[in-house]
Tab-separated table of C-alpha atoms in Angstrom:
chain	number	residue	atom	x	y	z
A	524	UNK	CA	6.354	55.033	39.933
A	525	UNK	CA	8.341	55.757	36.570
A	526	UNK	CA	10.327	53.267	34.770
A	527	UNK	CA	13.624	53.902	35.461
A	528	UNK	CA	15.914	56.154	32.826
A	529	UNK	CA	17.536	53.577	31.009
A	530	UNK	CA	14.861	50.744	30.734
A	531	UNK	CA	14.704	49.363	27.238
A	532	UNK	CA	18.325	49.691	26.374
A	533	UNK	CA	19.700	45.874	25.682
A	534	UNK	CA	23.425	45.630	27.211
A	535	UNK	CA	25.777	42.381	26.418
A	536	UNK	CA	28.659	42.157	28.518
A	537	UNK	CA	31.660	40.464	26.888
A	538	UNK	CA	33.687	41.817	30.258
A	539	UNK	CA	35.439	40.245	32.152
A	540	UNK	CA	37.054	40.926	36.510
A	541	UNK	CA	36.137	44.692	37.002
A	542	UNK	CA	36.111	47.857	35.007
A	543	UNK	CA	34.147	46.721	32.245
A	544	UNK	CA	31.537	44.706	35.000
A	545	UNK	CA	31.582	47.825	36.688
A	546	UNK	CA	29.868	49.650	33.841
A	547	UNK	CA	27.557	46.935	33.035
A	548	UNK	CA	26.412	47.091	36.904
A	549	UNK	CA	26.020	50.536	36.518
A	550	UNK	CA	24.078	50.558	33.397
A	551	UNK	CA	21.882	47.802	35.052
A	552	UNK	CA	20.961	50.266	37.880
A	553	UNK	CA	20.067	52.405	35.889
A	554	UNK	CA	17.430	50.241	34.392
A	555	UNK	CA	19.535	48.636	31.324
A	556	UNK	CA	19.071	44.798	30.682
A	557	UNK	CA	22.613	43.882	30.841
A	558	UNK	CA	23.708	40.570	29.509
A	559	UNK	CA	26.235	39.010	30.727
A	560	UNK	CA	28.514	36.556	28.702
A	561	UNK	CA	30.746	33.768	29.975
A	562	UNK	CA	32.552	31.541	29.074
A	563	UNK	CA	30.827	28.190	30.251
A	564	UNK	CA	34.371	26.698	31.875
A	565	UNK	CA	34.577	28.933	35.030
A	566	UNK	CA	33.015	32.645	33.933
A	567	UNK	CA	34.348	35.461	34.804
A	568	UNK	CA	37.663	35.083	36.491
A	569	UNK	CA	36.585	37.051	39.684
A	570	UNK	CA	33.811	34.197	40.554
A	571	UNK	CA	37.498	32.026	41.508
A	572	UNK	CA	38.625	35.488	43.840
A	573	UNK	CA	38.612	34.520	47.070
A	574	UNK	CA	37.815	34.290	49.922
A	575	UNK	CA	35.899	35.599	50.738
A	576	UNK	CA	32.780	33.374	49.052
A	577	UNK	CA	29.173	33.996	49.184
A	578	UNK	CA	27.456	31.025	50.396
A	579	UNK	CA	24.229	30.241	49.968
A	580	UNK	CA	22.188	29.241	53.236
A	581	UNK	CA	22.531	25.503	51.972
A	582	UNK	CA	26.108	25.882	51.930
A	583	UNK	CA	26.873	26.682	47.898
A	584	UNK	CA	29.529	28.624	47.089
A	585	UNK	CA	27.819	31.351	44.788
A	586	UNK	CA	30.857	32.903	44.307
A	587	UNK	CA	33.357	34.797	45.285
A	588	UNK	CA	32.848	38.405	47.242
A	589	UNK	CA	34.762	40.002	44.459
A	590	UNK	CA	32.325	38.753	41.639
A	591	UNK	CA	29.214	39.662	43.715
A	592	UNK	CA	30.998	43.275	43.799
A	593	UNK	CA	30.121	43.742	40.424
A	594	UNK	CA	27.764	42.061	38.689
A	595	UNK	CA	24.661	42.938	40.137
A	596	UNK	CA	21.595	43.122	38.628
A	597	UNK	CA	22.808	41.356	35.282
A	598	UNK	CA	21.520	38.109	33.446
A	599	UNK	CA	23.998	35.440	32.245
A	600	UNK	CA	24.152	33.182	29.501
A	601	UNK	CA	27.279	30.712	29.186
A	602	UNK	CA	28.713	30.519	25.221
A	603	UNK	CA	31.792	29.454	24.247
A	604	UNK	CA	32.177	31.995	21.468
A	605	UNK	CA	35.618	30.629	20.290
A	606	UNK	CA	33.533	28.336	18.509
A	607	UNK	CA	31.908	29.291	15.268
A	608	UNK	CA	28.187	28.293	16.779
A	609	UNK	CA	29.021	30.381	20.271
A	610	UNK	CA	30.384	33.046	17.829
A	611	UNK	CA	26.968	33.213	15.564
A	612	UNK	CA	24.917	32.970	19.136
A	613	UNK	CA	26.942	36.128	20.222
A	614	UNK	CA	26.252	38.061	17.186
A	615	UNK	CA	22.625	37.389	16.914
A	616	UNK	CA	22.862	38.136	20.331
A	617	UNK	CA	24.125	41.513	19.600
A	618	UNK	CA	21.809	42.189	16.582
A	619	UNK	CA	18.768	42.642	19.414
A	620	UNK	CA	20.981	45.117	21.705
A	621	UNK	CA	22.565	48.945	21.987
A	622	UNK	CA	25.378	48.418	24.006
A	623	UNK	CA	28.653	46.008	23.844
A	624	UNK	CA	30.636	46.218	26.571
A	625	UNK	CA	34.243	44.531	25.803
A	626	UNK	CA	37.802	44.245	27.580
A	627	UNK	CA	39.680	42.313	25.353
A	628	UNK	CA	43.283	42.892	23.953
A	629	UNK	CA	43.040	45.380	21.086
A	630	UNK	CA	41.757	43.797	18.545
A	631	UNK	CA	41.751	40.555	20.161
A	632	UNK	CA	37.582	39.388	19.043
A	633	UNK	CA	38.228	40.250	15.030
A	634	UNK	CA	38.788	36.470	14.423
A	635	UNK	CA	35.401	36.121	16.037
A	636	UNK	CA	33.936	37.991	14.232
A	637	UNK	CA	32.824	40.469	17.327
A	638	UNK	CA	34.392	43.402	16.419
A	639	UNK	CA	32.987	46.908	15.944
A	640	UNK	CA	33.449	46.997	12.299
A	641	UNK	CA	32.344	43.417	12.080
A	642	UNK	CA	29.170	44.185	13.692
A	643	UNK	CA	28.206	47.578	12.936
A	644	UNK	CA	26.565	46.645	9.042
A	645	UNK	CA	24.343	44.704	10.788
A	646	UNK	CA	23.296	47.141	13.630
A	647	UNK	CA	24.355	50.581	13.012
A	648	UNK	CA	22.848	52.032	16.502
A	649	UNK	CA	25.380	49.996	18.111
A	650	UNK	CA	27.646	51.720	20.803
A	651	UNK	CA	30.586	49.183	21.665
A	652	UNK	CA	32.572	50.097	24.040
A	653	UNK	CA	35.825	48.861	24.330
A	654	UNK	CA	37.941	48.832	27.054
A	655	UNK	CA	41.797	48.195	27.402
A	656	UNK	CA	44.818	49.373	29.994
A	657	UNK	CA	46.089	51.524	27.268
A	658	UNK	CA	43.634	52.691	24.136
A	659	UNK	CA	43.716	51.536	20.643
A	660	UNK	CA	45.899	53.651	19.838
A	661	UNK	CA	49.842	54.266	20.743
A	662	UNK	CA	52.769	52.767	21.068
A	663	UNK	CA	51.668	50.612	24.154
A	664	UNK	CA	48.442	49.319	23.068
A	665	UNK	CA	48.538	46.173	22.870
A	666	UNK	CA	50.160	45.849	26.284
A	667	UNK	CA	47.856	44.127	28.740
A	668	UNK	CA	46.195	46.628	31.405
A	669	UNK	CA	46.743	46.386	34.874
A	670	UNK	CA	45.410	48.533	37.226
A	671	UNK	CA	48.431	48.700	39.708
A	672	UNK	CA	50.579	49.065	36.601
A	673	UNK	CA	48.393	52.596	35.438
A	674	UNK	CA	48.665	53.419	38.277
A	675	UNK	CA	52.227	53.580	38.986
A	676	UNK	CA	52.505	54.719	35.388
A	677	UNK	CA	50.396	57.196	34.941
A	678	UNK	CA	51.746	59.153	37.920
A	679	UNK	CA	48.679	58.275	40.968
A	680	UNK	CA	51.509	56.604	43.354
A	681	UNK	CA	53.556	59.168	42.872
A	682	UNK	CA	51.663	61.577	44.982
A	683	UNK	CA	50.364	58.869	47.238
A	684	UNK	CA	52.063	57.629	50.353
A	685	UNK	CA	54.777	59.228	53.171
A	686	UNK	CA	57.153	61.535	51.696
A	687	UNK	CA	60.852	59.614	51.740
A	688	UNK	CA	58.524	56.077	51.673
A	689	UNK	CA	57.857	53.123	49.066
A	690	UNK	CA	55.369	54.703	46.748
A	691	UNK	CA	51.732	53.995	47.656
A	692	UNK	CA	48.990	52.529	45.305
A	693	UNK	CA	45.051	53.385	46.363
A	694	UNK	CA	43.286	51.164	48.684
A	695	UNK	CA	41.016	49.863	45.531
A	696	UNK	CA	41.773	49.422	42.147
A	697	UNK	CA	40.239	52.853	41.260
A	698	UNK	CA	41.514	52.762	37.918
A	699	UNK	CA	39.298	50.178	36.986
A	700	UNK	CA	36.513	52.489	39.197
A	701	UNK	CA	37.114	55.156	37.573
A	702	UNK	CA	37.090	53.974	34.238
A	703	UNK	CA	33.961	52.090	34.149
A	704	UNK	CA	32.115	54.534	35.718
A	705	UNK	CA	33.339	57.036	33.223
A	706	UNK	CA	32.837	54.592	30.236
A	707	UNK	CA	28.786	55.165	31.605
A	708	UNK	CA	28.918	58.493	31.127
A	709	UNK	CA	30.376	58.066	27.331
A	710	UNK	CA	28.222	54.880	26.271
A	711	UNK	CA	24.984	57.206	27.341
A	712	UNK	CA	26.006	60.383	24.864
A	713	UNK	CA	26.495	58.061	22.483
A	714	UNK	CA	23.601	56.198	23.091
A	715	UNK	CA	22.105	59.974	22.622
A	716	UNK	CA	23.164	60.335	19.528
A	717	UNK	CA	22.391	57.557	18.387
A	718	UNK	CA	18.749	58.294	19.277
A	719	UNK	CA	18.989	61.321	17.175
A	720	UNK	CA	20.407	60.533	14.603
A	721	UNK	CA	20.092	56.725	14.335
A	722	UNK	CA	23.779	56.349	13.912
A	723	UNK	CA	26.251	54.275	16.682
A	724	UNK	CA	29.609	54.969	17.710
A	725	UNK	CA	32.767	53.246	18.612
A	726	UNK	CA	34.017	54.334	22.315
A	727	UNK	CA	37.474	53.899	23.062
A	728	UNK	CA	38.187	53.608	26.799
A	729	UNK	CA	41.541	53.655	28.463
A	730	UNK	CA	42.549	52.702	32.062
A	731	UNK	CA	45.791	55.254	31.529
A	732	UNK	CA	43.823	58.086	30.334
A	733	UNK	CA	41.744	57.849	33.183
A	734	UNK	CA	44.092	57.838	35.677
A	735	UNK	CA	46.099	60.068	34.316
A	736	UNK	CA	42.793	62.474	33.721
A	737	UNK	CA	40.930	62.373	37.235
A	738	UNK	CA	44.561	62.836	38.844
A	739	UNK	CA	42.403	66.800	38.715
A	740	UNK	CA	43.946	69.822	40.803
A	741	UNK	CA	47.319	68.141	41.252
A	742	UNK	CA	47.641	67.784	37.574
A	743	UNK	CA	47.232	71.437	37.006
A	744	UNK	CA	49.431	72.417	39.750
A	745	UNK	CA	51.980	70.349	37.950
A	746	UNK	CA	51.293	72.087	34.263
A	747	UNK	CA	50.918	75.642	36.063
A	748	UNK	CA	54.235	75.428	38.005
A	749	UNK	CA	56.164	73.258	35.951
A	750	UNK	CA	57.077	70.720	39.066
A	751	UNK	CA	55.598	67.469	40.150
A	752	UNK	CA	54.060	66.844	43.079
A	753	UNK	CA	55.377	64.822	45.261
A	754	UNK	CA	54.286	62.364	48.011
A	755	UNK	CA	53.169	64.659	50.980
A	756	UNK	CA	50.917	61.685	53.419
A	757	UNK	CA	47.655	62.653	54.374
A	758	UNK	CA	48.721	66.314	53.700
A	759	UNK	CA	47.570	68.718	51.489
A	760	UNK	CA	49.588	70.459	48.228
A	761	UNK	CA	47.424	73.514	48.538
A	762	UNK	CA	45.202	73.861	52.133
A	763	UNK	CA	46.570	73.291	55.152
A	764	UNK	CA	46.006	72.266	57.439
A	765	UNK	CA	44.595	69.691	55.823
A	766	UNK	CA	45.125	66.159	57.284
A	767	UNK	CA	45.424	63.410	59.627
A	768	UNK	CA	46.937	64.413	63.015
A	769	UNK	CA	47.143	62.794	66.635
A	770	UNK	CA	45.641	63.037	69.643
A	771	UNK	CA	45.582	61.343	73.083
A	772	UNK	CA	43.601	58.138	72.410
A	773	UNK	CA	44.737	57.914	68.180
A	774	UNK	CA	44.377	59.783	65.630
A	775	UNK	CA	41.150	62.475	63.980
A	776	UNK	CA	41.049	63.967	59.847
A	777	UNK	CA	41.294	67.445	60.270
A	778	UNK	CA	40.250	69.782	56.786
A	779	UNK	CA	40.175	73.709	57.812
A	780	UNK	CA	39.011	74.721	53.943
A	781	UNK	CA	39.183	78.435	55.023
A	782	UNK	CA	40.518	81.189	57.500
A	783	UNK	CA	37.152	81.191	59.087
A	784	UNK	CA	36.964	77.210	60.061
A	785	UNK	CA	41.585	77.694	61.241
A	786	UNK	CA	40.253	81.003	63.569
A	787	UNK	CA	37.625	78.532	64.900
A	788	UNK	CA	39.758	75.744	64.949
A	789	UNK	CA	41.588	78.077	67.564
A	790	UNK	CA	39.075	79.265	69.520
A	791	UNK	CA	38.313	75.421	70.336
A	792	UNK	CA	42.235	74.117	71.405
A	793	UNK	CA	43.303	77.889	72.923
A	794	UNK	CA	45.237	78.723	70.250
A	795	UNK	CA	43.539	82.226	69.001
A	796	UNK	CA	46.539	84.125	68.853
A	797	UNK	CA	47.499	81.903	66.068
A	798	UNK	CA	45.175	83.353	63.861
A	799	UNK	CA	46.116	86.419	64.322
A	800	UNK	CA	49.598	85.440	63.867
A	801	UNK	CA	50.670	87.179	59.389
A	802	UNK	CA	52.862	83.062	59.520
A	803	UNK	CA	49.017	81.413	59.609
A	804	UNK	CA	46.006	83.952	59.237
A	805	UNK	CA	45.573	83.131	55.840
A	806	UNK	CA	45.898	79.338	54.102
A	807	UNK	CA	49.288	81.127	51.543
A	808	UNK	CA	50.635	81.753	54.954
A	809	UNK	CA	48.955	78.818	56.703
A	810	UNK	CA	50.347	76.775	53.519
A	811	UNK	CA	54.035	78.112	53.461
A	812	UNK	CA	54.285	77.738	57.218
A	813	UNK	CA	53.220	74.262	57.289
A	814	UNK	CA	55.776	72.296	59.352
A	815	UNK	CA	55.775	74.342	62.152
A	816	UNK	CA	51.885	74.745	62.293
A	817	UNK	CA	51.721	71.218	62.368
A	818	UNK	CA	54.397	71.318	65.027
A	819	UNK	CA	52.356	73.612	67.224
A	820	UNK	CA	48.914	71.293	66.549
A	821	UNK	CA	50.350	68.219	68.067
A	822	UNK	CA	51.416	69.749	70.908
A	823	UNK	CA	48.572	70.664	71.457
A	824	UNK	CA	46.433	68.343	70.575
A	825	UNK	CA	47.848	65.731	72.714
A	826	UNK	CA	45.417	66.578	75.668
A	827	UNK	CA	42.349	65.736	73.601
A	828	UNK	CA	40.372	62.245	73.924
A	829	UNK	CA	39.098	62.162	70.196
A	830	UNK	CA	35.347	62.039	70.555
A	831	UNK	CA	35.628	65.605	72.998
A	832	UNK	CA	37.758	66.781	70.368
A	833	UNK	CA	35.024	65.953	67.359
A	834	UNK	CA	31.757	67.273	69.603
A	835	UNK	CA	33.423	70.568	70.126
A	836	UNK	CA	34.568	70.904	66.410
A	837	UNK	CA	31.225	69.825	64.791
A	838	UNK	CA	29.603	72.369	67.129
A	839	UNK	CA	32.408	74.632	66.305
A	840	UNK	CA	31.446	73.696	62.197
A	841	UNK	CA	35.243	72.736	61.878
A	842	UNK	CA	35.384	70.154	59.283
A	843	UNK	CA	36.702	67.085	61.434
A	844	UNK	CA	36.405	63.553	61.451
A	845	UNK	CA	36.992	59.957	62.576
A	846	UNK	CA	39.430	57.368	60.174
A	847	UNK	CA	36.426	54.835	60.211
A	848	UNK	CA	37.635	51.236	58.884
A	849	UNK	CA	35.094	49.743	56.549
A	850	UNK	CA	32.796	47.911	59.377
A	851	UNK	CA	32.655	51.120	60.872
A	852	UNK	CA	32.107	52.555	57.830
A	853	UNK	CA	28.357	50.718	57.512
A	854	UNK	CA	27.741	51.342	61.098
A	855	UNK	CA	27.759	54.996	61.105
A	856	UNK	CA	24.414	56.624	61.857
A	857	UNK	CA	24.947	58.566	58.633
A	858	UNK	CA	25.525	55.204	56.054
A	859	UNK	CA	21.935	53.654	58.185
A	860	UNK	CA	20.571	56.217	56.891
A	861	UNK	CA	21.355	56.922	53.495
A	862	UNK	CA	20.740	52.947	53.208
A	863	UNK	CA	23.816	51.612	51.801
A	864	UNK	CA	23.654	48.152	52.452
A	865	UNK	CA	21.514	46.301	50.913
A	866	UNK	CA	21.038	42.307	50.933
A	867	UNK	CA	18.816	41.001	47.503
A	868	UNK	CA	16.564	37.985	47.386
A	869	UNK	CA	17.518	35.609	44.543
A	870	UNK	CA	14.578	34.100	45.069
A	871	UNK	CA	15.821	31.073	46.463
A	872	UNK	CA	15.548	32.041	50.045
A	873	UNK	CA	18.882	33.793	50.323
A	874	UNK	CA	19.982	37.107	50.901
A	875	UNK	CA	23.359	38.415	48.257
A	876	UNK	CA	24.800	41.473	50.598
A	877	UNK	CA	25.472	44.426	48.163
A	878	UNK	CA	26.266	48.101	48.207
A	879	UNK	CA	24.002	50.611	46.349
A	880	UNK	CA	25.174	52.089	43.873
A	881	UNK	CA	25.242	56.525	45.272
A	882	UNK	CA	22.368	57.553	43.381
A	883	UNK	CA	19.554	58.798	44.280
A	884	UNK	CA	17.268	59.972	42.406
A	885	UNK	CA	13.266	61.055	42.762
A	886	UNK	CA	11.431	60.147	39.860
A	887	UNK	CA	13.539	57.806	38.237
A	888	UNK	CA	15.333	55.488	40.845
A	889	UNK	CA	17.750	52.428	40.061
A	890	UNK	CA	16.335	49.579	40.517
A	891	UNK	CA	18.401	46.340	42.737
A	892	UNK	CA	16.024	43.694	41.253
A	893	UNK	CA	18.454	40.607	41.077
A	894	UNK	CA	21.495	40.131	42.908
A	895	UNK	CA	25.010	38.664	41.064
A	896	UNK	CA	24.023	35.301	38.585
A	897	UNK	CA	24.957	32.081	38.624
A	898	UNK	CA	26.719	31.281	35.760
A	899	UNK	CA	24.699	30.433	32.834
A	900	UNK	CA	21.860	31.005	34.765
A	901	UNK	CA	19.520	33.115	32.049
A	902	UNK	CA	21.233	31.292	29.388
A	903	UNK	CA	17.875	29.132	28.104
A	904	UNK	CA	15.321	32.580	29.389
A	905	UNK	CA	17.404	34.851	26.909
A	906	UNK	CA	17.969	31.790	24.334
A	907	UNK	CA	13.998	31.208	24.079
A	908	UNK	CA	13.863	35.663	23.598
A	909	UNK	CA	16.048	35.689	21.347
A	910	UNK	CA	14.362	32.663	18.685
A	911	UNK	CA	11.132	34.840	19.439
A	912	UNK	CA	12.220	37.659	18.005
A	913	UNK	CA	14.390	35.270	15.285
A	914	UNK	CA	11.111	34.286	14.268
């Protein structure tokens, strides 16, 4: 098997909680040596963000499940860089690195000499990625950034939830997760530039920018029409029927993306007349008359059992699905076939649960050779390597 794509790249992670560690975990999956620098007094805050907590076979607390969701594949060193000695050790580590990821407040690392301008003199190839709520510039630059706040300010919550009801955030911290992903993209592009030119650079990532960016078609719906999109529950602003619908024993998702699929849906439901009705024959017409269309579908679907209907729709090539909880999603034959759940051996007799990265690569597959580290687990090992490099 070939080396993983980022083998030989060293990353120093001065980040905690989610966005920065998410980026670090993905870089580790791709083969980078990611060294997580943690405060000896408790480490990453998410180690305590439970229950639930991961337990060893003998009952030892191995940190919260939240921590393990975003720190696979890394080495942990416990160094207090608020002390001159600790800061000097981290500088020596960074001198050996290709990438730094940090998510401190704007200017927060300058007093330790761990800001980009201080470090690049000794390491001109360094790619330095700062992740904050609002970025390094603008009137909000010094505000703390929390995913919930960002979802509210950047438009996400205004289009999430039922019409007329309380605005809703997503059920996972999507501003953090997307910012972590975009950070990896930017870091890899910056590494390519450094490879060609020998010149590193500063990467300024903001949750606010990311959350606006990923609103996708909803952004363009506004920019073209001048009208801000609104909450539509599970309906789609531009497609119909594309929503959750009730059946006799629960609910299904119906995602009709074109007129041919709509005709097939009507055939399954015995509503062939709708496919030829000018009010419903085309997607623009269905969007315009979505309320009446939904009423007709709800009345018909009340007589269908969920699984029987889903089987018929699949046979007719009409996109539809059940609404699984997370347990049902992991138990789904497709998730099992794709190996989405992993159990990682920590070398001490514990199999720690994890979820593989959603990338299958034929020549340079991701590596999953270590679970999330214990606090300071690799301090001695990493510092010994540092001494060898300094010698």
